[in-house]
Coordinates of C-alpha atoms and ligand atoms in Angstrom, one line a residue:
X14 CA -109.9 77.0 49.6
X15 CA -110.3 76.4 53.3
X16 CA -108.2 73.6 54.8
X17 CA -110.9 73.7 57.4
X18 CA -114.1 72.4 56.6
X19 CA -116.9 73.1 59.6
X20 CA -119.3 70.5 61.3
X21 CA -123.0 70.5 59.3
X22 CA -126.1 68.8 60.8
X23 CA -128.5 68.4 58.2
X24 CA -132.4 67.8 59.3
X25 CA -134.8 66.0 56.8
X26 CA -135.8 62.4 54.9
X27 CA -133.0 60.5 53.6
X28 CA -132.9 57.8 51.0
X29 CA -130.0 55.8 49.7
X30 CA -129.1 52.1 49.4
X31 CA -127.4 50.6 51.6
X32 CA -124.9 48.3 50.0
X33 CA -123.6 47.4 46.2
X34 CA -125.5 44.1 44.9
X35 CA -125.1 41.5 42.3
X36 CA -128.5 41.5 41.3
X37 CA -131.1 44.2 40.7
X38 CA -134.1 42.0 42.6
X39 CA -131.1 42.8 45.6
X40 CA -131.6 46.5 45.3
X41 CA -135.1 46.5 47.6
X42 CA -133.8 45.1 50.3
X43 CA -130.8 47.6 50.4
X44 CA -133.0 50.8 50.4
X45 CA -132.8 52.6 53.5
X46 CA -135.1 55.4 53.9
X47 CA -135.1 57.8 57.1
X48 CA -138.4 59.8 57.1
X49 CA -137.0 61.9 59.7
X50 CA -133.1 61.6 59.8
X51 CA -130.0 63.1 60.8
X52 CA -126.8 63.9 59.2
X53 CA -123.6 64.8 60.7
X54 CA -120.2 66.1 58.8
X55 CA -117.1 66.8 59.7
X56 CA -114.0 67.9 57.6
X57 CA -116.5 67.2 54.6
X58 CA -116.6 63.2 55.8
X59 CA -119.9 61.9 57.4
X60 CA -119.4 61.7 60.8
X61 CA -122.7 60.2 62.0
X62 CA -126.1 59.3 60.3
X63 CA -129.3 58.0 61.5
X64 CA -133.0 58.6 62.9
X65 CA -133.0 62.3 64.3
X66 CA -134.4 61.1 67.5
X67 CA -131.2 58.7 68.2
X68 CA -128.8 61.6 66.6
X69 CA -129.7 64.9 67.9
X70 CA -127.9 64.9 71.6
X71 CA -125.7 64.4 69.6
X72 CA -125.0 67.9 68.6
X73 CA -123.6 70.7 70.8
X74 CA -125.4 73.2 71.2
X75 CA -124.3 75.9 69.2
X76 CA -124.2 73.9 66.3
X77 CA -126.8 74.9 63.2
X78 CA -129.3 72.8 62.2
X79 CA -130.5 73.2 58.8
X80 CA -133.6 71.1 58.4
X81 CA -135.4 70.7 55.6
X82 CA -139.0 69.6 56.6
X83 CA -140.2 69.0 52.9
X84 CA -137.8 67.7 50.5
X85 CA -136.1 64.1 49.8
X86 CA -132.1 63.9 50.8
X87 CA -130.4 61.3 48.0
X88 CA -126.8 60.9 47.9
X89 CA -125.1 63.2 44.8
X90 CA -125.9 61.9 41.4
X91 CA -122.9 60.3 39.3
X92 CA -122.2 61.6 35.9
X93 CA -119.6 58.2 34.4
X94 CA -119.4 59.7 31.1
X95 CA -119.6 63.4 29.7
X96 CA -117.8 65.6 27.4
X97 CA -117.2 69.1 29.0
X98 CA -116.2 71.2 25.9
X99 CA -119.6 70.0 24.1
X100 CA -121.8 71.8 26.5
X101 CA -121.9 74.7 24.0
X102 CA -123.2 72.7 20.9
X103 CA -126.4 70.1 22.5
X104 CA -128.9 69.3 20.2
X105 CA -126.9 69.5 16.9
X106 CA -129.5 68.5 14.5
X107 CA -129.8 65.8 12.0
X108 CA -126.5 63.2 12.3
X109 CA -125.6 60.0 13.4
X110 CA -122.6 59.6 15.5
X111 CA -119.5 59.7 12.7
X112 CA -121.0 63.3 10.5
X113 CA -122.1 64.6 13.8
X114 CA -118.2 64.7 15.2
X115 CA -117.1 66.0 12.0
X116 CA -119.9 68.5 11.6
X117 CA -120.1 69.7 14.7
X118 CA -117.9 68.3 17.4
X119 CA -114.5 69.1 15.7
X120 CA -115.2 72.4 14.8
X121 CA -116.5 73.4 18.7
X122 CA -113.2 71.7 20.2
X123 CA -110.7 73.3 18.1
X124 CA -112.1 76.4 20.4
X125 CA -110.3 75.3 23.6
X126 CA -106.6 75.8 22.6
X127 CA -107.7 79.3 24.1
X128 CA -107.3 79.1 28.0
X129 CA -109.6 82.0 28.6
X130 CA -112.2 80.5 26.5
X131 CA -111.7 76.3 27.9
X132 CA -112.3 78.7 31.8
X133 CA -115.1 80.5 30.3
X134 CA -117.0 76.9 29.6
X135 CA -115.2 75.1 32.8
X136 CA -117.0 77.5 35.3
X137 CA -120.1 77.5 33.2
X138 CA -120.0 73.5 33.2
X139 CA -118.9 72.8 37.0
X140 CA -122.1 75.3 37.7
X141 CA -124.2 73.6 35.3
X142 CA -123.6 70.2 36.8
X143 CA -124.4 71.0 40.4
X144 CA -127.1 72.9 39.5
X145 CA -128.6 69.1 38.3
X146 CA -127.5 67.6 41.6
X147 CA -124.5 65.7 40.0
X148 CA -121.4 65.9 42.8
X149 CA -119.2 64.0 40.6
X150 CA -118.3 63.2 36.9
X151 CA -115.5 61.3 34.9
X152 CA -114.9 64.0 32.1
X153 CA -113.8 64.7 28.7
X154 CA -111.9 67.5 28.0
X155 CA -109.9 68.1 24.3
X156 CA -106.8 67.0 23.2
X157 CA -105.4 70.7 24.5
X158 CA -103.8 70.1 28.1
X159 CA -105.6 74.0 28.9
X160 CA -108.3 72.5 28.7
X161 CA -107.8 69.7 31.7
X162 CA -106.1 72.6 33.4
X163 CA -109.6 74.6 33.0
X164 CA -111.6 72.2 34.2
X165 CA -109.3 70.8 37.2
X166 CA -109.6 74.5 38.6
X167 CA -113.1 75.0 38.1
X168 CA -113.9 71.6 40.3
X169 CA -111.0 72.7 42.6
X170 CA -113.2 76.0 43.4
X171 CA -116.3 73.3 45.0
X172 CA -114.0 70.9 46.1
X173 CA -115.7 68.6 43.7
X174 CA -114.9 64.9 42.6
X175 CA -113.7 65.0 39.5
X176 CA -112.3 62.3 36.9
X177 CA -111.0 63.7 34.0
X178 CA -108.2 63.8 31.3
X179 CA -106.7 64.8 27.5
X180 CA -107.9 63.5 24.9
X181 CA -105.7 61.3 23.2
X182 CA -105.9 61.1 19.0
X183 CA -103.3 61.4 15.9
X184 CA -105.7 60.7 13.1
X185 CA -109.1 61.1 11.5
X186 CA -109.3 64.7 12.8
X187 CA -108.4 68.1 11.7
X188 CA -104.3 69.0 12.2
X189 CA -105.8 71.7 14.9
X190 CA -107.0 68.8 17.2
X191 CA -104.8 65.7 16.6
X192 CA -101.2 65.4 18.8
X193 CA -99.1 62.3 17.9
X194 CA -98.0 59.6 20.1
X195 CA -95.2 61.0 21.6
X196 CA -96.7 64.0 22.6
X197 CA -100.0 62.4 23.8
X198 CA -97.7 60.5 26.1
X199 CA -95.6 63.3 27.3
X200 CA -98.8 66.0 27.7
X201 CA -100.3 63.0 29.6
X202 CA -97.7 62.5 32.1
X203 CA -97.7 66.0 33.0
X204 CA -101.1 66.2 33.3
X205 CA -100.8 63.4 36.0
X206 CA -98.2 64.5 38.0
X207 CA -100.0 68.0 37.9
X208 CA -103.7 66.5 38.8
X209 CA -104.0 62.9 39.9
X210 CA -104.8 63.5 43.5
X211 CA -104.6 66.8 43.9
X212 CA -107.6 67.5 46.2
X213 CA -110.2 65.5 45.5
X214 CA -108.9 65.2 41.7
X215 CA -108.1 62.1 39.5
X216 CA -106.7 61.8 36.3
X217 CA -108.1 59.2 33.2
X218 CA -106.2 58.4 30.4
X219 CA -108.8 59.5 27.4
X220 CA -108.0 57.8 23.8
X221 CA -111.3 59.7 22.1
X222 CA -111.9 56.4 20.6
X223 CA -110.2 53.1 18.4
X224 CA -110.5 55.0 14.7
X225 CA -108.8 58.1 16.5
X226 CA -105.7 56.9 17.7
X227 CA -102.8 55.0 15.4
X228 CA -101.5 51.6 17.1
X229 CA -99.0 53.8 18.0
X230 CA -100.6 56.1 20.6
X231 CA -102.5 53.5 22.2
X232 CA -99.2 51.7 23.1
X233 CA -98.5 54.7 24.6
X234 CA -102.0 54.6 26.3
X235 CA -100.6 51.1 28.0
X236 CA -97.0 52.4 29.0
X237 CA -98.8 55.7 30.9
X238 CA -101.4 52.9 32.8
X239 CA -98.3 50.6 33.7
X240 CA -96.4 53.7 34.7
X241 CA -99.3 54.9 36.6
X242 CA -101.8 51.9 37.5
X243 CA -104.2 54.3 39.6
X244 CA -105.2 56.3 37.2
X245 CA -108.6 55.5 35.0
X246 CA -108.9 54.9 31.4
X247 CA -111.7 56.2 29.8
X248 CA -112.6 56.1 26.1
X249 CA -115.9 55.2 24.0
X250 CA -116.8 51.5 22.9
X251 CA -119.5 49.8 20.5
X252 CA -121.5 53.0 20.2
X253 CA -122.6 52.8 16.4
X254 CA -122.7 49.8 13.5
X255 CA -120.6 52.2 11.3
X256 CA -118.1 53.0 13.7
X257 CA -118.1 49.4 14.6
X258 CA -117.1 48.8 10.9
X259 CA -114.2 51.1 10.7
X260 CA -113.0 49.4 13.6
X261 CA -113.0 46.8 11.7
X262 CA -111.0 48.2 8.9
X263 CA -108.9 49.4 10.7
X264 CA -107.3 46.6 13.3
X265 CA -107.6 43.9 11.2
X266 CA -105.7 41.8 13.1
X267 CA -107.6 42.1 16.7
X268 CA -111.0 40.1 17.1
X269 CA -113.3 43.2 17.5
X270 CA -114.1 46.2 18.7
X271 CA -113.0 45.9 22.6
X272 CA -110.1 43.8 21.8
X273 CA -108.5 46.6 20.5
X274 CA -108.5 48.4 23.6
X275 CA -107.7 44.9 25.1
X276 CA -105.0 44.6 23.3
X277 CA -103.4 47.2 24.6
X278 CA -103.8 46.4 28.3
X279 CA -106.8 49.5 28.3
X280 CA -109.1 47.2 30.1
X281 CA -109.5 46.7 33.7
X282 CA -111.2 47.9 37.7
X283 CA -111.0 51.7 36.6
X284 CA -111.6 51.5 33.0
X285 CA -115.1 53.2 31.8
X286 CA -116.2 52.3 28.3
X287 CA -118.8 54.9 26.9
X288 CA -121.8 53.6 25.4
X289 CA -121.1 49.9 24.7
X290 CA -125.0 49.3 23.0
X291 CA -124.0 46.7 20.5
X292 CA -121.0 44.3 22.1
X293 CA -120.9 40.1 21.6
X294 CA -120.8 37.6 23.5
X295 CA -117.6 37.5 24.0
X296 CA -117.0 41.3 24.9
X297 CA -119.4 41.3 27.6
X298 CA -117.1 38.4 28.8
X299 CA -114.3 40.2 28.3
X300 CA -115.9 43.3 29.9
X301 CA -116.9 41.3 33.3
X302 CA -112.9 39.2 33.4
X303 CA -111.4 42.5 33.0
X304 CA -113.7 43.9 35.8
X305 CA -114.4 47.1 33.3
X306 CA -117.5 49.2 34.1
X307 CA -119.9 51.0 30.8
X308 CA -121.5 54.1 30.9
X309 CA -125.5 54.0 29.9
X310 CA -126.0 57.2 27.8
X311 CA -129.8 56.9 27.0
X312 CA -130.3 60.5 26.1
X313 CA -127.0 60.4 23.9
X314 CA -128.0 56.7 22.7
X315 CA -131.7 58.3 21.4
X316 CA -130.5 61.4 20.3
X317 CA -127.6 60.2 18.0
X318 CA -130.0 57.0 17.1
X319 CA -127.5 55.0 17.9
X320 CA -129.0 51.7 19.6
X321 CA -131.4 50.7 22.6
X322 CA -128.5 49.3 25.4
X323 CA -129.5 46.3 27.0
X324 CA -129.2 46.7 31.0
X325 CA -130.1 43.6 31.8
X326 CA -127.2 42.3 30.3
X327 CA -125.0 43.6 32.6
X328 CA -126.9 42.0 35.6
X329 CA -126.8 38.8 33.7
X330 CA -123.3 38.8 32.7
X331 CA -121.7 40.8 35.8
X332 CA -120.2 44.1 34.6
X333 CA -120.3 47.4 36.5
X334 CA -122.8 49.6 35.0
X335 CA -123.2 54.0 35.8
X336 CA -125.4 56.3 34.1
X337 CA -123.8 58.7 31.7
X338 CA -125.0 62.4 30.2
X339 CA -122.9 62.5 27.4
X340 CA -123.0 66.2 26.6
X341 CA -123.2 67.3 23.8
X342 CA -124.5 64.2 22.0
X343 CA -126.8 63.6 25.2
X344 CA -129.4 66.5 25.8
X345 CA -129.6 66.9 29.1
X346 CA -127.4 67.8 32.2
X347 CA -130.0 66.6 34.4
X348 CA -129.9 62.4 35.7
X349 CA -133.5 62.5 36.7
X350 CA -134.2 63.2 32.7
X351 CA -131.3 60.3 32.0
X352 CA -133.4 58.0 33.9
X353 CA -136.5 58.5 32.2
X354 CA -134.9 58.1 29.2
X355 CA -133.2 55.1 30.8
X356 CA -136.8 53.7 31.8
X357 CA -138.2 54.0 28.3
X358 CA -135.2 52.4 26.6
X359 CA -135.4 49.6 28.8
X360 CA -139.6 49.3 27.9
X361 CA -138.7 49.3 24.2
X362 CA -137.2 45.9 24.5
X363 CA -139.7 44.8 27.1
X364 CA -137.9 45.4 30.9
X365 CA -138.5 47.2 33.9
X366 CA -136.2 49.5 35.0
X367 CA -137.6 50.0 38.8
X368 CA -137.3 53.8 40.4
X369 CA -135.1 52.3 43.7
X370 CA -132.5 50.0 40.5
X371 CA -132.2 54.2 38.6
X372 CA -131.0 55.2 42.1
X373 CA -129.2 52.7 42.7
X374 CA -127.6 53.4 38.9
X375 CA -127.4 57.0 39.4
X376 CA -125.7 57.0 42.9
X377 CA -124.0 53.9 44.6
X378 CA -123.8 51.9 41.1
X379 CA -122.4 54.2 39.9
X380 CA -119.7 55.1 41.8
X381 CA -118.3 51.0 41.9
X382 CA -118.1 51.8 38.4
X383 CA -115.5 54.4 38.8
X384 CA -114.2 52.5 41.6
X385 CA -114.9 54.8 44.3
X386 CA -118.0 53.2 46.2
X387 CA -115.6 53.1 49.6
X388 CA -115.8 57.1 49.1
X389 CA -119.2 57.6 47.7
X390 CA -122.7 56.7 46.6
X391 CA -124.7 56.4 50.2
X392 CA -124.4 58.4 53.3
X393 CA -122.7 55.7 55.6
X394 CA -120.2 57.2 58.3
X395 CA -116.9 57.6 57.0
X396 CA -117.9 58.3 53.1
X397 CA -117.4 61.9 51.8
X398 CA -120.4 64.3 52.1
X399 CA -121.7 65.0 48.7
X400 CA -125.3 65.0 48.8
X401 CA -128.8 66.5 46.9
X402 CA -132.0 67.8 48.4
X403 CA -134.5 67.6 46.1
X404 CA -137.7 68.8 45.7
X405 CA -140.5 66.3 44.6
X406 CA -143.0 69.1 43.6
X407 CA -141.9 71.9 41.3
X408 CA -144.2 72.4 39.3
X409 CA -148.3 72.5 39.8
X410 CA -148.6 68.9 37.5
X411 CA -145.7 67.4 40.1
X412 CA -147.8 68.8 42.6
X413 CA -151.0 67.1 41.7
X414 CA -148.8 64.0 40.8
X415 CA -147.0 63.4 44.1
X416 CA -150.1 64.5 46.2
X417 CA -151.3 60.8 44.5
X418 CA -148.7 59.0 45.4
X419 CA -148.8 56.0 47.4
X420 CA -144.9 55.2 48.8
X421 CA -141.6 56.7 48.4
X422 CA -141.2 54.4 45.3
X423 CA -143.8 56.0 43.8
X424 CA -143.1 59.5 44.9
X425 CA -139.2 58.5 43.6
X426 CA -140.9 56.8 39.9
X427 CA -142.7 60.1 39.4
X428 CA -140.0 62.2 40.0
X429 CA -138.0 60.5 37.9
X430 CA -140.0 60.6 34.6
X431 CA -140.7 64.3 35.2
X432 CA -138.3 65.8 37.3
X433 CA -135.1 68.2 36.4
X434 CA -133.0 70.7 37.4
X435 CA -135.8 72.7 38.8
X436 CA -136.2 69.8 41.5
X437 CA -133.0 70.3 42.4
X438 CA -133.2 72.6 45.3
X439 CA -129.7 72.2 46.6
X440 CA -126.5 70.5 46.1
X441 CA -123.9 69.8 48.7
X442 CA -120.5 69.0 48.5
X443 CA -118.1 67.6 51.1
X444 CA -120.8 69.1 53.5
X445 CA -121.2 72.0 52.5
X446 CA -123.7 74.0 50.0
X447 CA -122.4 74.8 46.6
X448 CA -125.5 75.0 45.1
X449 CA -128.3 76.9 46.6
X450 CA -131.9 77.3 44.2
X451 CA -132.3 81.1 43.9
X452 CA -129.2 82.0 45.4
X453 CA -125.9 82.7 44.6
X454 CA -123.1 81.1 46.6
X455 CA -119.8 82.9 45.7
Ligands
GUN517 N1 -117.4 58.9 19.9 C1 -115.5 59.1 19.8 N2 -116.2 60.4 20.0 C2 -117.3 60.6 20.8 C3 -117.9 61.5 21.3 O1 -117.3 62.9 21.0 N3 -119.6 61.6 21.1 C4 -120.1 60.5 21.1 N4 -121.0 60.4 21.8 N5 -119.2 59.8 20.9 C5 -118.2 59.3 20.4
ZN518 ZN1 -119.2 60.7 24.9

């Protein structure tokens, strides 16, 4: 990895959301659309952003300008919940959560005690993120420390901002996938010391979910978080009705599912809970009071038949939310596809999810959910220069539809409904192209 990162100048059509908001209706006023814009990056950060006519004088004569005449450039997509070891088991038939875990997931994850295997899937996974325009992700590894090394090593090759951690799991899983409270603590501590804050990598303490951790192990997680308050907590919460009933049986002294995590000090501004499909009022209030965040994973919730996430409630209760693909229960790495399904999940509840709100959740809102909105999520000067160059029309049908687009909002909505990895023209990480469609980058 070179320490000097070249200056880059990108000219094209830019779209982002300028500020975080408290209500969906405020997003429209924060939309920034620059039809002929210029973005200058230096050392991986945004140095200047604005209209081409205003910025062109700033460019020295020797600088090469990359001009995207026909594309749309948006901030890099942020995936707030995904499992890299489940990449190969996407589309596993027929089960809901608990049976799906036992039948498909655990046997797949056992393979990740092998570093070579973990390396191979980690490389594939990182490439797949880039190919889909995802520049930051909060990632589950497996219980094996080797899986964490494999992922961070693969991410480092592109200087990607990845948050990840070793799974903590000491019961209700095959022996090969179980750690102990003590080994969970020491292995996580070693990994935090090795990876948290190294380059752009960040660490997440990752109890799989309440049913697979004993109270003793959750206490160890609490101890780790107290020792390293800046690391993240990443887990699952209230995804499936049988899961919720099981947690009630396992933790009879706690008020409910979220209360288990809260009791062990695992809620907070750097805590991200995947799913939250079936929270009760007390739990919504606790999410708000602790400034915890939700990863909304529509393709997964539909695929596993988990339920319909009430996105409106996040605005009502002022709870941070981002989008998650939740591969391999989710069915696409692509955030456009994820938004497509998120829209339908809201339709089934009588609600509308606009294109600009979707863009917000996939970029700045996701950054806020990860407590990284001061560094990521839009084109503000000083932020990290992660962005995606989108082709609005990658197929004949998309072309036909885009010719009729009435506005940038309409064009974006059509893209979000029909788009996928074919629409990702290029993905830039830290100011440099890490993926260009049909071009191999070493
Ligand atoms: N709950 C506990 N583990 C998992 C997992 O791997 N995927 C999903 N979707 N939910 C879980
Ligand atoms: Zn998950």
